[in-house]
Coordinates of N, CA and C in Angstrom, one line a residue:
X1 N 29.0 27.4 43.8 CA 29.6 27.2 42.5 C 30.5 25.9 42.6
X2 N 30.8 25.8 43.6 CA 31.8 24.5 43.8 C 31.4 23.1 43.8
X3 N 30.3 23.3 44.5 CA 29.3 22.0 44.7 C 28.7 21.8 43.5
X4 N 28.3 22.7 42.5 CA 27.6 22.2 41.6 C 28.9 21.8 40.2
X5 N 30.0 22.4 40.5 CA 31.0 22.0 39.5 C 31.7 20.6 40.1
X6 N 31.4 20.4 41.4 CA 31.6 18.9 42.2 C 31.0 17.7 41.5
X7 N 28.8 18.6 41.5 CA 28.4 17.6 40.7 C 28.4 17.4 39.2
X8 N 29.0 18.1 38.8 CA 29.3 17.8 37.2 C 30.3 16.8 37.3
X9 N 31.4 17.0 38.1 CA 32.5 16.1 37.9 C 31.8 14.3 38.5
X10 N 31.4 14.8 39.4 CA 30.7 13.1 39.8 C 29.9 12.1 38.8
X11 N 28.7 13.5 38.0 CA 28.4 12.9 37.1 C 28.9 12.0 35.7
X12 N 29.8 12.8 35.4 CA 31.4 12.4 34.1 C 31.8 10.8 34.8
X13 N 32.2 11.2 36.3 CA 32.8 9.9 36.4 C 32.1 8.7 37.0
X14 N 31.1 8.6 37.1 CA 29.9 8.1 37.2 C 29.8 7.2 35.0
X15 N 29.0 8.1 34.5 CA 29.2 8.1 33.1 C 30.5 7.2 32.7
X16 N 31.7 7.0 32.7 CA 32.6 6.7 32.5 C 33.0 5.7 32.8
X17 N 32.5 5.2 34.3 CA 32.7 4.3 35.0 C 31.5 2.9 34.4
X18 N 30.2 3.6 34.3 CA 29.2 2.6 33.3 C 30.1 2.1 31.9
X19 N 30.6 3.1 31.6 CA 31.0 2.7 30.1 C 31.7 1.7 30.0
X20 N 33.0 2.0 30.9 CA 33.8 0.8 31.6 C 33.0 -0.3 31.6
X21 N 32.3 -0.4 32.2 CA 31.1 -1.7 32.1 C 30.6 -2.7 31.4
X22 N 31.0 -1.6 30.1 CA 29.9 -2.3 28.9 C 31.3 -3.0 28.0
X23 N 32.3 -2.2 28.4 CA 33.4 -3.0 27.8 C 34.8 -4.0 28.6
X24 N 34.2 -5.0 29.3 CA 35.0 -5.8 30.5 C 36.4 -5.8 29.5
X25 N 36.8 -6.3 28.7 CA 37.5 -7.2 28.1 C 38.8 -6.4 27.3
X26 N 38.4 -5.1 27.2 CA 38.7 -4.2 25.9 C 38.8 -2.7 26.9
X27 N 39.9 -2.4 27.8 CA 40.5 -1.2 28.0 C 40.1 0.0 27.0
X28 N 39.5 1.1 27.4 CA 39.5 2.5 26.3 C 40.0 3.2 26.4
X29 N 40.3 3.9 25.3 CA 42.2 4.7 24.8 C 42.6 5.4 26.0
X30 N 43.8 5.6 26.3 CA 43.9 6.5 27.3 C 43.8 7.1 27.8
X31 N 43.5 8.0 29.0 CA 43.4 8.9 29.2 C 43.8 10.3 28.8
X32 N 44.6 10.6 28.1 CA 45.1 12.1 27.6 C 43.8 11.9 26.0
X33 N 43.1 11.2 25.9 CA 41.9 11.1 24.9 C 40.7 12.0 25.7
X34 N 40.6 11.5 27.1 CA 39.5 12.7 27.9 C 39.5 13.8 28.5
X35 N 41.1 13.9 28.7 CA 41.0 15.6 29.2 C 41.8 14.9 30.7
X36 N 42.2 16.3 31.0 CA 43.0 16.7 32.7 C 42.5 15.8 33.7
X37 N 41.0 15.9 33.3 CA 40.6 15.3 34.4 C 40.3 13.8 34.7
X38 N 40.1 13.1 33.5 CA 40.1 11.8 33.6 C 41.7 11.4 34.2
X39 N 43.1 12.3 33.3 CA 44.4 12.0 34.1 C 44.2 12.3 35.2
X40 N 43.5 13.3 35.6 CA 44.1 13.4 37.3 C 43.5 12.0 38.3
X41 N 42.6 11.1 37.8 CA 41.7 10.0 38.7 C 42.6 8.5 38.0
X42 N 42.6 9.1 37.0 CA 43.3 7.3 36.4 C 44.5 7.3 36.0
X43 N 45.2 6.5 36.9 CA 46.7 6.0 36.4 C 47.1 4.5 36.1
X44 N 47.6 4.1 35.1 CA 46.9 3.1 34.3 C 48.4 1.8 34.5
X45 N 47.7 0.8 34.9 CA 49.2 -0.5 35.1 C 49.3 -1.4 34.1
X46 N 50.5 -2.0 34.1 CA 50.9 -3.0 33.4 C 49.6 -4.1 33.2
X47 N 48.9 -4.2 34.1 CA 47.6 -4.9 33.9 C 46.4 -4.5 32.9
X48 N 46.5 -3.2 32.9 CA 45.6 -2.1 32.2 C 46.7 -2.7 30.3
X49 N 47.9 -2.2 30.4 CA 48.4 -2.3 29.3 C 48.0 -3.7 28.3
X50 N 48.1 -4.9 29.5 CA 47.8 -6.0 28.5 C 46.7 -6.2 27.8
X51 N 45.5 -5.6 28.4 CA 44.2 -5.5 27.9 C 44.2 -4.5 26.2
X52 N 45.1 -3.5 26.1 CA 45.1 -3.1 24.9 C 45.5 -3.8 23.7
X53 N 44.5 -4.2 23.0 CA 44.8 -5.3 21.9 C 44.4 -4.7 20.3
X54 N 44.7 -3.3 20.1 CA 45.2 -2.7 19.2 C 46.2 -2.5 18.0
X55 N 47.3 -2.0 17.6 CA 48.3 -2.2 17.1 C 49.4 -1.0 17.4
X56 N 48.6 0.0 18.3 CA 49.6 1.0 18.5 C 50.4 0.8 19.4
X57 N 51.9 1.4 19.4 CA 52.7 1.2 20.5 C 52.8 2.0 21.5
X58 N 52.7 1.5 22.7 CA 52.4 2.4 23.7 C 53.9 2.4 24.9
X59 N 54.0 3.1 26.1 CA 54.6 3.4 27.1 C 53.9 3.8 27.8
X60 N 54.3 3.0 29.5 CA 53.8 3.9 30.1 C 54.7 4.0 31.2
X61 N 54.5 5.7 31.7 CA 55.8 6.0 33.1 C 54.6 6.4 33.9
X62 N 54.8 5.8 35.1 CA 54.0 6.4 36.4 C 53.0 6.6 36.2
X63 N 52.1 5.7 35.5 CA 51.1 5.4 35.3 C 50.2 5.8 34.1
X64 N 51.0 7.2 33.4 CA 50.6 8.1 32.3 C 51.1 7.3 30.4
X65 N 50.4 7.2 30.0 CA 50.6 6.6 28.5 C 51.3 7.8 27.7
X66 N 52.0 7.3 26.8 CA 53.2 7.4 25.7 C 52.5 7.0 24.5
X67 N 51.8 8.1 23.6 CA 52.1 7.0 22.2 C 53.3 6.9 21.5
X68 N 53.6 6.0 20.7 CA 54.9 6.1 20.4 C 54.8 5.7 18.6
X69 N 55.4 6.2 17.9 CA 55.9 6.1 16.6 C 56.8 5.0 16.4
X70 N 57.0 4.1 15.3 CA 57.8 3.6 14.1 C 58.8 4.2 14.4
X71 N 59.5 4.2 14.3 CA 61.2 4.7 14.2 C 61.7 5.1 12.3
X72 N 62.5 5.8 12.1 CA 62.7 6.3 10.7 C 63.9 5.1 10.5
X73 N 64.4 5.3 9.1 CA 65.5 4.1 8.7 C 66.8 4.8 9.6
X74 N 67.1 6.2 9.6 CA 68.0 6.2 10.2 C 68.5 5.5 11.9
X75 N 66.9 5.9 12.6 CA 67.1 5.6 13.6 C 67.0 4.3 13.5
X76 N 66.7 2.9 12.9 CA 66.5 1.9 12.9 C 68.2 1.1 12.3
X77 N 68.9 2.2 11.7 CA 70.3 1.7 11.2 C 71.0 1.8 12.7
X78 N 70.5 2.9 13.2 CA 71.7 3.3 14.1 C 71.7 1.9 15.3
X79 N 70.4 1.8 15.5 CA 69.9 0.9 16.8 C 70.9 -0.5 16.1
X80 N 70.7 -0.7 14.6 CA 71.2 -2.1 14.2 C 72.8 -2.3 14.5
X81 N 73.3 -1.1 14.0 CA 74.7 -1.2 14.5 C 75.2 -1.4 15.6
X82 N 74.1 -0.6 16.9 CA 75.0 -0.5 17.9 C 75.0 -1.9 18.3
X83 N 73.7 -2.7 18.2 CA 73.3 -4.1 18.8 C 74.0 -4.8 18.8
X84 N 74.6 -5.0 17.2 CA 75.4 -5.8 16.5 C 76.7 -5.6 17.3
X85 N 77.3 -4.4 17.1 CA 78.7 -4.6 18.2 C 78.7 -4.6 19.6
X86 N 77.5 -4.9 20.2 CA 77.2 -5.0 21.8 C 77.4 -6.7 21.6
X87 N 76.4 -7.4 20.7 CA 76.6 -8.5 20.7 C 77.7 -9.1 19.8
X88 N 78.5 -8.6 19.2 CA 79.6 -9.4 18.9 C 80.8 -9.5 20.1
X89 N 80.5 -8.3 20.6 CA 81.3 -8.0 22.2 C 81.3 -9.3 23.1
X90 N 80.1 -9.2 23.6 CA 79.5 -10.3 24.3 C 79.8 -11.5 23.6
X91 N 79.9 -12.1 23.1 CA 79.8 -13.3 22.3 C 81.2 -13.9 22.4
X92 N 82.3 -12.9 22.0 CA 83.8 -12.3 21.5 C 84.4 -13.0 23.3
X93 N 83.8 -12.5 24.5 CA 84.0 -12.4 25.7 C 83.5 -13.3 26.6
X94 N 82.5 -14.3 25.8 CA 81.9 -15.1 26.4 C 80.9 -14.9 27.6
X95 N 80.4 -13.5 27.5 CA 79.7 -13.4 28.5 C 78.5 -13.8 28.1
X96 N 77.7 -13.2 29.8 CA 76.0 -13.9 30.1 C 75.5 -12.8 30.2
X97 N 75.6 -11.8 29.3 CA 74.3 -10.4 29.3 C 73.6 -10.7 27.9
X98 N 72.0 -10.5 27.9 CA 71.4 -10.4 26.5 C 71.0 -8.8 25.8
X99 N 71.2 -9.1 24.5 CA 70.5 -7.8 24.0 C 69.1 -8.0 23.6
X100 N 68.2 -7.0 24.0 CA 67.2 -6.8 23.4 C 66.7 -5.5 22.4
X101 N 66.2 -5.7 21.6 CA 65.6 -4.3 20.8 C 64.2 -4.3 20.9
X102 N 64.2 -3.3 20.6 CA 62.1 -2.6 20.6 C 61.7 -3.6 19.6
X103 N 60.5 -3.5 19.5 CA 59.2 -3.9 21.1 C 59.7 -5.1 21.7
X104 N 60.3 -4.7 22.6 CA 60.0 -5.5 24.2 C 59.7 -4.9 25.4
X105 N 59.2 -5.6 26.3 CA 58.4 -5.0 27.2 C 59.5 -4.9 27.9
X106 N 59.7 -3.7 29.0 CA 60.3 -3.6 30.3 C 59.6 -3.1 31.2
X107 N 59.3 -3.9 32.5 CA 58.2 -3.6 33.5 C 59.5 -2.8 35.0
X108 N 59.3 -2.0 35.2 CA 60.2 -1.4 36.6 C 59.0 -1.2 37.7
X109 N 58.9 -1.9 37.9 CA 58.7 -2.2 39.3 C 58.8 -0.6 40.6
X110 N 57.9 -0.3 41.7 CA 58.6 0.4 42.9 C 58.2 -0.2 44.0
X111 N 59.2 -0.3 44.9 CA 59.5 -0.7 46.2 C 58.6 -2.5 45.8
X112 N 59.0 -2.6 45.2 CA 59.0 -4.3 45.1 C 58.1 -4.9 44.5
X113 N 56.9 -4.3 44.1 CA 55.6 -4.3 43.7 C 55.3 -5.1 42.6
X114 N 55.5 -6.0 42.4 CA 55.6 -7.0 40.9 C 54.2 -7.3 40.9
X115 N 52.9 -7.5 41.2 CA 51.9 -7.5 40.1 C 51.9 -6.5 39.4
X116 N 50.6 -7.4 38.1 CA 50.6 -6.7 37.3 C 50.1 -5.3 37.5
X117 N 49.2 -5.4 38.5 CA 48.1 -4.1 38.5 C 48.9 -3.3 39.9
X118 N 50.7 -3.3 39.9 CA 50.8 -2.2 40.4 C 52.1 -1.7 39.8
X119 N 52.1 -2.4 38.9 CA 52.9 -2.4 38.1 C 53.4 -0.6 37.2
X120 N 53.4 0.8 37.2 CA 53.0 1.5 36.4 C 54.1 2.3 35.3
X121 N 55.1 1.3 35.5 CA 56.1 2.1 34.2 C 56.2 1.0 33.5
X122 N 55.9 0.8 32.2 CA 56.2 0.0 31.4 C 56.7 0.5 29.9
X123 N 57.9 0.0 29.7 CA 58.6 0.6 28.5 C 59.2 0.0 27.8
X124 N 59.6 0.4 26.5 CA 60.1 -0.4 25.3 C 61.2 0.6 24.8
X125 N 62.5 0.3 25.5 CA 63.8 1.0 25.0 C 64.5 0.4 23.6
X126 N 64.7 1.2 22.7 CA 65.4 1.2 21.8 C 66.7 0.0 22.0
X127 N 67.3 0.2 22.7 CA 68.3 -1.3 23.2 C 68.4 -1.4 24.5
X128 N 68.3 -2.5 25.1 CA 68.3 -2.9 26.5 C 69.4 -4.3 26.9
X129 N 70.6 -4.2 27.6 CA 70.9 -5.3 28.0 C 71.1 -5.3 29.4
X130 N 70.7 -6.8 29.3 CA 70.1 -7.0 30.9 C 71.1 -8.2 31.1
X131 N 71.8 -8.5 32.3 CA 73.0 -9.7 32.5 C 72.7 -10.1 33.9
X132 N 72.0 -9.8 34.3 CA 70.9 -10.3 35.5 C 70.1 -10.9 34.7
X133 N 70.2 -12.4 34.5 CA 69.1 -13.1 33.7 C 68.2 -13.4 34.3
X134 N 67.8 -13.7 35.7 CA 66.5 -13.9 36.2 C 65.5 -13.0 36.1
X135 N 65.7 -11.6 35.4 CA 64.8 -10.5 35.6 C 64.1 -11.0 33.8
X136 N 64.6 -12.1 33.5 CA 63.8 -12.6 32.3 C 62.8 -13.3 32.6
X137 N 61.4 -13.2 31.5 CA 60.5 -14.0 31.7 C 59.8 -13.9 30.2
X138 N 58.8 -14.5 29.8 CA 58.2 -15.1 28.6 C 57.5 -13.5 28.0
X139 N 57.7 -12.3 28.6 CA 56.9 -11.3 28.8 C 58.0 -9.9 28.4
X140 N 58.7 -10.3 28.8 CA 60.0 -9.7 28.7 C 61.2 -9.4 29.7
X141 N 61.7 -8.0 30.3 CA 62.2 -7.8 31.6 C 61.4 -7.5 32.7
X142 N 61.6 -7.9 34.2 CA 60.8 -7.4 35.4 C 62.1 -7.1 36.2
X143 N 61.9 -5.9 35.8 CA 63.2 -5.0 36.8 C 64.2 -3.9 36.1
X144 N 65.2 -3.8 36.6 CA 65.9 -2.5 35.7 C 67.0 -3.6 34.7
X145 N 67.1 -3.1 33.4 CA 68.4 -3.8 32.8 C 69.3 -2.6 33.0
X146 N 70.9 -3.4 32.8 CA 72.0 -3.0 33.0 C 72.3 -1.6 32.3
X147 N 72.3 -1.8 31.4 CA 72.3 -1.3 30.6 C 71.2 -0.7 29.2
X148 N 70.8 0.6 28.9 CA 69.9 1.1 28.0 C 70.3 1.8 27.2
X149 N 69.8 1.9 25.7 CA 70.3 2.9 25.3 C 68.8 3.2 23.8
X150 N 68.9 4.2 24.3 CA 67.6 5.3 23.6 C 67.9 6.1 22.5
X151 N 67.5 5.9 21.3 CA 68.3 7.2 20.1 C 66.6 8.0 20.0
X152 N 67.1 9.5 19.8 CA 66.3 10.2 19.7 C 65.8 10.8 19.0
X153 N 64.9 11.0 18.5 CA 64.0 11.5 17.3 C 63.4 13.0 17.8
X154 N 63.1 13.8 16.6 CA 62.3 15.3 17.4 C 60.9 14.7 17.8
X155 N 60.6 13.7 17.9 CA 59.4 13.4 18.7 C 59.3 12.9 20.1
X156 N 60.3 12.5 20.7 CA 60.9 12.1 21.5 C 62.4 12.2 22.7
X157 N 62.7 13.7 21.8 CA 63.6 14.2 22.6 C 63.8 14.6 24.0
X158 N 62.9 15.4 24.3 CA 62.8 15.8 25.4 C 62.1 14.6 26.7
X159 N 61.2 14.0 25.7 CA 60.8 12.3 26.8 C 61.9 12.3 27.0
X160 N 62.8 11.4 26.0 CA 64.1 10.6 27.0 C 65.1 11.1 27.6
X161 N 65.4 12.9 27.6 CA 65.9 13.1 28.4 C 65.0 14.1 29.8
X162 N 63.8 13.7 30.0 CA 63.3 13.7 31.0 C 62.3 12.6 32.0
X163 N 61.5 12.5 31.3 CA 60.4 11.3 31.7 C 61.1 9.5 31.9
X164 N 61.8 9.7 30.6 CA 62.3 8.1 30.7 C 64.0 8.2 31.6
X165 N 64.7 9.6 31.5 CA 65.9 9.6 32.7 C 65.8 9.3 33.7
X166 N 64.3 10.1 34.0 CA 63.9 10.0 35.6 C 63.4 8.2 35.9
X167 N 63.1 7.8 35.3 CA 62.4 6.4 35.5 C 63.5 5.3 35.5
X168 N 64.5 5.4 34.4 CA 65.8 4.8 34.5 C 66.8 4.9 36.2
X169 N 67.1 6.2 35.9 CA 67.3 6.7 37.5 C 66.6 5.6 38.9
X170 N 65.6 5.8 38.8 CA 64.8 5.9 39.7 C 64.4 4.2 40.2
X171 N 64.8 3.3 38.7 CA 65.0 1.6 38.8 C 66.1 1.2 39.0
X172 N 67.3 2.2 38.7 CA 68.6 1.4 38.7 C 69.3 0.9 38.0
X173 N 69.0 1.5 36.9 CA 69.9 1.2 35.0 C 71.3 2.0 35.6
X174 N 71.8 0.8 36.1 CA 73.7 1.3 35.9 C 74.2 2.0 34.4
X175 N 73.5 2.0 33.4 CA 73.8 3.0 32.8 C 72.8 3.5 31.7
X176 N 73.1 4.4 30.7 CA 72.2 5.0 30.2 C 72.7 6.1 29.2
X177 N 72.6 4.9 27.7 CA 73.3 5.8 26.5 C 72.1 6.4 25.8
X178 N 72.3 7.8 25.6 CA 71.5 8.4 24.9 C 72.2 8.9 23.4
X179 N 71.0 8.7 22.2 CA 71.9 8.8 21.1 C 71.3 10.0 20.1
X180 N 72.3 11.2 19.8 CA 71.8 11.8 19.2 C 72.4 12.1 17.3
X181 N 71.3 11.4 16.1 CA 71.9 11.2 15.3 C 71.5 12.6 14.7
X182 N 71.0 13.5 14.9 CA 71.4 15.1 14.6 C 72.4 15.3 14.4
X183 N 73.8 15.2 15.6 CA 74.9 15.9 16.0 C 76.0 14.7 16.1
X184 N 75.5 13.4 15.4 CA 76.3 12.4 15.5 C 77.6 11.9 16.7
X185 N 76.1 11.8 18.0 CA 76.6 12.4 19.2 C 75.9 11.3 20.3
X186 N 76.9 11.0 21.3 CA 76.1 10.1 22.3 C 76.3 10.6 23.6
X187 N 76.0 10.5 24.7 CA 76.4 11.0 26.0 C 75.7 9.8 26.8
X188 N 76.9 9.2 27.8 CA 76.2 8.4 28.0 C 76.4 8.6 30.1
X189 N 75.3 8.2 30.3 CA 75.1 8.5 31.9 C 75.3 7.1 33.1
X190 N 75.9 7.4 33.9 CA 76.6 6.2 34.6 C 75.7 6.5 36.3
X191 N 75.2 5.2 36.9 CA 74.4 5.8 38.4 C 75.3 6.0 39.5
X192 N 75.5 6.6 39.8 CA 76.2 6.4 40.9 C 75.6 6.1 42.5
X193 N 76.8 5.5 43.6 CA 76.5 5.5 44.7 C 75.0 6.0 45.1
X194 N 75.0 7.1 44.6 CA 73.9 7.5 45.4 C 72.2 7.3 44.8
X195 N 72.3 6.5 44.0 CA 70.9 5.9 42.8 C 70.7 7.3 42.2
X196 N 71.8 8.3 41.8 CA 71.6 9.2 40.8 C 72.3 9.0 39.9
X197 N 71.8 9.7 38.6 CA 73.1 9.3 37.4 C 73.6 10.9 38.0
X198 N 75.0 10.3 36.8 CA 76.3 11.7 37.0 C 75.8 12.8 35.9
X199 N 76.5 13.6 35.6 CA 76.3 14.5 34.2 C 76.0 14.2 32.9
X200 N 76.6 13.0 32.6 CA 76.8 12.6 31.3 C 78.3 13.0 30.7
X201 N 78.7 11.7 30.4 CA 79.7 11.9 29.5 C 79.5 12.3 27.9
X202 N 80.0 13.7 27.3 CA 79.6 13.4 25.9 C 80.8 12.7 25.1
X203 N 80.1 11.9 23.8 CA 81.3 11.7 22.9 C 80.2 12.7 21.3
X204 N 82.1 12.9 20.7 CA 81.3 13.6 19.7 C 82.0 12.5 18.4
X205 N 81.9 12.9 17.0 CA 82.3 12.0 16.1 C 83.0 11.3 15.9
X206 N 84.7 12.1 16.3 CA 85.5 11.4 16.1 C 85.9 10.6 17.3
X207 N 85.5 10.8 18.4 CA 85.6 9.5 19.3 C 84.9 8.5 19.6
X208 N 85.3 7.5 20.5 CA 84.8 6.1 20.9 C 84.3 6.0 21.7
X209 N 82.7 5.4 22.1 CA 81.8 5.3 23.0 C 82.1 4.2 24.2
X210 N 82.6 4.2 25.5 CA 83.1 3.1 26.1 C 81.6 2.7 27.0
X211 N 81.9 1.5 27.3 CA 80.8 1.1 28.6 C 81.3 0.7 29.8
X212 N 80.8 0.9 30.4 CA 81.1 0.5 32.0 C 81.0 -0.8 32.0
X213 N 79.5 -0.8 32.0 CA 78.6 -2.4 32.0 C 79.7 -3.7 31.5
X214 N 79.7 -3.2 30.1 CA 80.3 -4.0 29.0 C 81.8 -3.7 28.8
X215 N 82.7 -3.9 30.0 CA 84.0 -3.1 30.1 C 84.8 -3.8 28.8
X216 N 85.2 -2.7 28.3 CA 86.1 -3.2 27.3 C 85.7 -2.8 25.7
X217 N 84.3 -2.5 25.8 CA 83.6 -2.3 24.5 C 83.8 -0.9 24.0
X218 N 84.5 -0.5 23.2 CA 84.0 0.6 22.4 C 83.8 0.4 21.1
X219 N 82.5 1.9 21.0 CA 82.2 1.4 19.2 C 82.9 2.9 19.2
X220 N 83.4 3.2 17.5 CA 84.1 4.6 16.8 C 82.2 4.8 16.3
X221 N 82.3 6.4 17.2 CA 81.3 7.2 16.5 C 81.2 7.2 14.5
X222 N 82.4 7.2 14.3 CA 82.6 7.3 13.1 C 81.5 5.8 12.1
X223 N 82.0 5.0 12.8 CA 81.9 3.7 12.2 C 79.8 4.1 12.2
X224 N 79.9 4.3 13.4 CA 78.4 4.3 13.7 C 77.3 5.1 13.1
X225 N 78.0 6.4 12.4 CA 77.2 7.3 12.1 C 77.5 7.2 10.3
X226 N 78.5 6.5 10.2 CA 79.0 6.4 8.6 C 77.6 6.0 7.7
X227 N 77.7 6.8 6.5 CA 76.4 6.9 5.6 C 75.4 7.2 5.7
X228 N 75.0 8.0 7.0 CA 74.1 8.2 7.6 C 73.4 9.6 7.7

């Protein structure tokens, strides 16, 4: 029974692999499109990503694809605010960190691995500032930014506080604000010593969100979540 469920599987990925063939140029949809089993053989890199010339937005952590949604007006106010007082901060201070907002690419890298094709977490955080400017390139970031901060949707809740924690963690984002405009609430997580984040700090409405990163900066929850 084994052998012949062996050759079934040989033949799929045989089959799969011709198909591959017929399309050099043009990557086909992901893997969670074929089943378990196509995931368990293909884990897909930054090299794989460029080839999709589609219009959907994608992620990928450890090699596994993300589709990802549009953002609603709320979440797209909230991201505008926070940016705006990250960079009036910055500006105000005269510092050398940038902000970025989605879609931009962030490639993390493990144990040093910078091509593309080994490349396998590639993500597009809601806000990213990065003050290590050399991890800049025409492409976007190659490496961890300083600072991230992710607002969450019920489509996406449980990703960012699992999949994308662990991946932040695990590159070295000295910090890591998570935003929840349900509960008009942010908690934000600091790495420590040990390349783990701590608990998380929560703030709730009526207080101010501080940063480590960006010492000195607080925004009023209030201000942030107002009309919202």
């Amino acid at each position: 029974m084994e052998k012949k469920e062996g050759k079934k599987k040989e033949k799929k990925l045989k089959e799969y692999n011709e198909e591959k063939e017929k399309k050099p140029n043009v990557l086909e949809e992901p893997a969670v499109a074929y089943g378990s089993y196509f995931n368990d053989i293909k884990h897909y890199s930054y090299a794989d990503y460029l080839t999709w010339i589609d219009d959907k937005m994608r992620e990928i952590i450890n090699g596994v694809v993300k589709l990802m949604s549009s953002p609603s007006r709320k979440h797209a106010k909230i991201s505008s605010r926070i940016g705006y007082e990250m960079e009036t901060y910055i500006r105000r201070n005269k510092g050398k960190c940038e902000i970025y907002h989605a879609p931009f690419d962030v490639r993390l890298p493990r144990n040093g691995e910078i091509a593309d094709d080994k490349i396998y977490t590639v993500v597009q955080p809601d806000i990213c500032v990065v003050c290590d400017l050399s991890k800049l390139d025409e492409r976007g970031c190659l490496g961890a930014p300083d600072l991230v901060v992710e607002i969450q949707s019920p489509s996406t809740a449980i990703y960012d506080l699992t999949k994308k924690f662990s991946a932040y963690e695990s590159a070295g984002v000295r910090e890591y604000w998570v935003v929840f405009p349900g509960m008009n609430a942010v908690t934000v997580f600091h790495l420590l010593e040990n390349g783990k984040f701590d608990n998380g700090t929560p703030y709730e409405y009526d207080a101010k969100v501080a940063s480590q990163v960006l010492k000195g900066l607080e925004i009023k929850l209030k201000d942030l979540f107002h009309g919202l």
